[in-house]
Structure formats: structure tokens, C-alpha cells
Coordinates of N, CA, C and O in Angstrom, one line a residue:
M22 N -14.9 12.3 45.7 CA -15.8 11.7 44.6 C -16.7 12.7 44.1 O -17.3 13.6 44.9
I23 N -16.8 13.0 42.8 CA -17.6 13.9 42.1 C -18.6 13.1 41.1 O -18.1 12.4 40.4
C24 N -19.8 13.4 41.5 CA -20.7 12.9 40.4 C -21.6 13.9 40.0 O -22.0 14.8 40.6
A25 N -21.8 13.8 38.5 CA -22.7 14.8 37.9 C -23.9 14.3 37.5 O -24.0 13.2 36.8
H26 N -25.0 15.0 37.5 CA -26.3 14.5 37.0 C -26.8 15.7 36.1 O -26.7 16.9 36.6
F27 N -27.5 15.4 35.1 CA -28.1 16.5 34.2 C -29.6 16.6 34.4 O -30.2 15.5 34.2
S28 N -30.1 17.7 34.8 CA -31.5 17.9 34.9 C -32.3 18.3 33.8 O -31.8 19.3 33.3
S29 N -33.5 18.0 33.5 CA -34.3 18.6 32.4 C -35.6 19.3 33.0 O -36.4 19.7 32.3
A30 N -35.3 19.6 34.4 CA -36.6 20.3 35.0 C -36.6 21.7 34.6 O -37.5 22.4 34.8
R31 N -35.3 22.3 34.2 CA -35.2 23.8 34.0 C -35.3 23.9 32.5 O -35.0 23.2 31.7
K32 N -35.7 25.1 32.2 CA -35.8 25.5 30.8 C -34.3 25.8 30.3 O -33.5 26.1 31.1
G33 N -34.0 25.6 29.0 CA -32.7 25.9 28.5 C -31.9 24.7 28.6 O -32.4 23.6 28.6
P34 N -30.5 24.9 28.3 CA -29.6 23.9 28.3 C -29.7 22.9 29.5 O -30.0 23.5 30.7
H35 N -29.5 21.7 29.4 CA -29.6 20.8 30.5 C -28.2 21.1 31.4 O -27.2 20.6 30.8
M36 N -28.3 21.6 32.5 CA -27.0 21.8 33.2 C -26.8 20.7 34.5 O -27.9 20.1 34.9
P37 N -25.7 20.5 34.8 CA -25.4 19.5 35.8 C -25.7 19.9 37.2 O -25.8 21.0 37.6
T38 N -26.0 18.8 38.0 CA -26.0 19.0 39.5 C -24.9 18.1 39.9 O -24.8 17.0 39.6
Y39 N -23.9 18.6 40.6 CA -22.6 18.0 41.1 C -22.8 17.5 42.5 O -23.3 18.3 43.3
H40 N -22.6 16.3 42.7 CA -22.6 15.9 44.1 C -21.2 15.4 44.6 O -20.5 14.6 43.9
I41 N -20.6 16.2 45.5 CA -19.2 16.0 45.8 C -19.1 15.6 47.2 O -19.6 16.1 48.2
E42 N -18.4 14.5 47.4 CA -18.2 13.8 48.8 C -16.6 13.9 48.9 O -15.9 13.6 48.1
M43 N -16.2 14.5 50.0 CA -14.9 14.6 50.6 C -14.9 14.6 52.0 O -15.8 14.8 52.8
M44 N -13.6 14.2 52.4 CA -13.5 14.2 53.9 C -13.4 15.6 54.5 O -13.1 16.5 53.7
E45 N -14.1 15.6 55.7 CA -14.2 16.8 56.3 C -12.9 17.5 56.7 O -11.9 16.8 56.6
G46 N -12.8 18.9 56.8 CA -11.7 19.5 57.1 C -11.4 20.6 56.3 O -10.4 21.5 56.6
R47 N -12.1 20.8 55.1 CA -11.8 22.0 54.2 C -12.4 23.2 54.8 O -13.5 23.0 55.5
T48 N -11.9 24.3 54.6 CA -12.6 25.6 55.1 C -13.7 26.1 54.2 O -13.8 25.6 53.1
V49 N -14.6 26.8 54.8 CA -15.5 27.4 53.9 C -15.0 28.2 52.7 O -15.5 28.1 51.5
E50 N -13.9 28.9 52.9 CA -13.1 29.5 51.8 C -12.7 28.7 50.7 O -12.8 28.8 49.5
Q51 N -12.2 27.4 51.0 CA -11.7 26.4 50.1 C -12.9 25.8 49.2 O -13.0 25.7 48.1
K52 N -14.1 25.7 50.0 CA -15.4 25.2 49.4 C -15.9 26.3 48.5 O -16.4 26.0 47.4
R53 N -15.8 27.6 48.9 CA -16.4 28.6 48.0 C -15.6 28.6 46.8 O -16.2 28.7 45.6
K54 N -14.2 28.5 46.9 CA -13.5 28.4 45.7 C -13.7 27.5 44.6 O -13.8 27.5 43.5
L55 N -13.8 26.2 45.3 CA -14.2 25.0 44.5 C -15.4 25.1 43.7 O -15.4 24.8 42.5
V56 N -16.5 25.7 44.4 CA -17.8 25.8 43.7 C -17.7 26.8 42.6 O -18.4 26.7 41.6
E57 N -16.9 27.7 42.9 CA -16.8 28.9 41.9 C -16.1 28.4 40.7 O -16.7 28.7 39.6
E58 N -15.0 27.5 40.9 CA -14.4 27.1 39.8 C -15.1 26.0 39.0 O -15.1 25.8 37.6
I59 N -15.9 25.1 39.8 CA -16.7 24.1 39.0 C -17.7 24.7 38.2 O -18.1 24.4 37.0
T60 N -18.3 25.8 38.8 CA -19.5 26.6 38.0 C -18.9 27.3 36.8 O -19.4 27.1 35.8
R61 N -17.6 28.0 36.9 CA -17.1 28.6 35.8 C -16.7 27.7 34.6 O -17.1 28.0 33.5
V62 N -16.1 26.6 34.9 CA -15.8 25.6 34.0 C -17.0 24.9 33.3 O -17.0 24.8 32.0
S63 N -18.0 24.7 34.2 CA -19.2 24.1 33.6 C -19.9 24.9 32.6 O -20.2 24.5 31.5
V64 N -19.9 26.3 32.9 CA -20.6 27.2 32.0 C -19.7 27.4 30.7 O -20.2 27.5 29.6
E65 N -18.4 27.5 31.0 CA -17.4 27.5 29.8 C -17.6 26.5 28.9 O -17.5 26.6 27.6
V66 N -17.6 25.3 29.4 CA -17.7 24.1 28.5 C -19.0 23.6 28.0 O -19.4 23.4 26.9
L67 N -19.9 23.8 28.9 CA -21.3 23.4 28.5 C -22.3 24.4 28.1 O -23.3 24.2 27.6
G68 N -21.9 25.6 28.3 CA -22.9 26.9 28.0 C -23.9 27.0 29.2 O -23.6 26.5 30.4
G69 N -24.9 27.8 29.0 CA -25.8 28.0 30.0 C -25.4 29.1 31.0 O -24.4 29.8 30.5
S70 N -26.1 29.2 32.1 CA -25.6 30.3 33.0 C -25.2 29.7 34.4 O -25.6 28.6 34.7
P71 N -24.5 30.4 35.0 CA -24.0 30.1 36.4 C -25.2 29.7 37.3 O -25.1 28.8 38.2
E72 N -26.3 30.3 37.2 CA -27.4 30.1 38.1 C -28.0 28.7 37.9 O -28.9 28.2 38.6
S73 N -27.8 28.1 36.8 CA -28.3 26.8 36.5 C -27.4 25.6 36.9 O -27.8 24.4 36.6
V74 N -26.4 25.9 37.4 CA -25.3 24.7 37.9 C -25.6 24.6 39.5 O -25.5 25.5 40.3
D75 N -25.9 23.5 39.9 CA -26.1 23.1 41.3 C -25.0 22.4 41.9 O -24.5 21.4 41.1
I76 N -24.5 22.5 43.0 CA -23.4 21.8 43.6 C -23.8 21.4 45.0 O -24.1 22.3 45.8
L77 N -23.7 20.1 45.4 CA -24.0 19.6 46.7 C -22.7 19.2 47.3 O -22.0 18.2 46.7
I78 N -22.2 19.6 48.4 CA -21.1 19.0 49.0 C -21.4 18.4 50.3 O -22.2 18.9 51.2
T79 N -20.9 17.1 50.4 CA -21.0 16.3 51.6 C -19.7 16.2 52.3 O -18.8 15.6 51.6
D80 N -19.6 16.6 53.5 CA -18.4 16.3 54.2 C -18.5 14.9 54.9 O -19.6 14.6 55.7
V81 N -17.6 14.1 54.8 CA -17.5 12.9 55.4 C -16.5 12.7 56.4 O -15.3 13.0 56.2
K82 N -16.9 12.2 57.6 CA -15.9 12.0 58.7 C -14.9 11.0 58.3 O -15.3 9.9 57.7
R83 N -13.7 11.1 58.7 CA -12.6 10.1 58.4 C -13.1 8.7 59.0 O -12.7 7.7 58.5
E84 N -13.8 8.6 60.0 CA -14.3 7.3 60.6 C -15.3 6.7 59.8 O -15.7 5.4 59.9
N85 N -15.9 7.4 58.7 CA -17.0 6.9 57.8 C -16.3 6.6 56.5 O -17.2 6.5 55.5
W86 N -15.1 6.7 56.2 CA -14.5 6.5 54.9 C -13.3 5.4 55.0 O -12.6 5.5 55.9
S87 N -13.5 4.4 54.1 CA -12.6 3.4 54.1 C -12.0 3.3 52.7 O -12.5 3.3 51.8
T88 N -10.7 2.9 52.7 CA -9.9 2.6 51.4 C -9.1 1.5 51.8 O -8.4 1.4 52.8
G89 N -9.1 0.4 50.9 CA -8.2 -0.7 51.0 C -8.5 -1.5 52.5 O -7.6 -2.1 52.9
G90 N -9.8 -1.6 52.9 CA -10.1 -2.1 54.1 C -9.8 -1.5 55.4 O -9.8 -2.1 56.5
K91 N -9.2 -0.3 55.3 CA -8.8 0.5 56.4 C -9.7 1.8 56.5 O -9.7 2.5 55.5
L92 N -10.1 2.1 57.7 CA -10.7 3.5 57.9 C -9.7 4.6 57.9 O -8.5 4.3 58.3
W93 N -10.0 5.7 57.3 CA -9.1 6.7 57.2 C -8.8 7.3 58.5 O -7.7 7.8 58.7
L94 N -9.6 7.1 59.6 CA -9.3 7.4 60.9 C -8.1 6.8 61.3 O -7.4 7.2 62.3
D95 N -7.9 5.5 61.0 CA -6.8 4.7 61.5 C -5.4 5.0 60.8 O -4.4 4.4 61.1
R96 N -5.5 5.7 59.7 CA -4.3 6.0 58.9 C -3.5 7.2 59.5 O -4.1 7.9 60.0
Q97 N -2.2 7.0 59.3 CA -1.4 8.2 59.9 C -0.8 9.0 58.8 O -0.8 8.8 57.7

């Protein structure tokens, strides 16, 4: 899940803070690439500078995520 909020606390264009929730298991390199690309596209589309884009990643254990009434831990 990705949720974006726009902050007015900084000077200049209002840039987003992205909150990303995903199941644990991605490598640091995968996360690094993800935040680089989200930042690049945000600046390309919205303007502003890369330093004004904030991204928070939350790793969720499969035992704490459910879809359709079943924990992902129980899925094969």
C-alpha cells in the first residue's frame, strides 16, 4: 500500500511524504531502488527537489497481514 501526504511545512512546492507498507522480505538494495525511482518520478511530475521528497517504508510480517479473511502466513 502506498499513501502520499503533501506537507506545507517546507518552503517551496508542497512535496509528498509517501508511506509504503509491504510484506517483509525485500532486500535493502530493492528498497534503495524503490525510493530512488519514487523520488525521481515525483520530482519529474511534481517539480521540486529530491531533498523535499520523504518516503517511509514499513515492513509488515506475513502474520500481521490478511486478505480475504486469511493471514498471508497461512497462504502457500
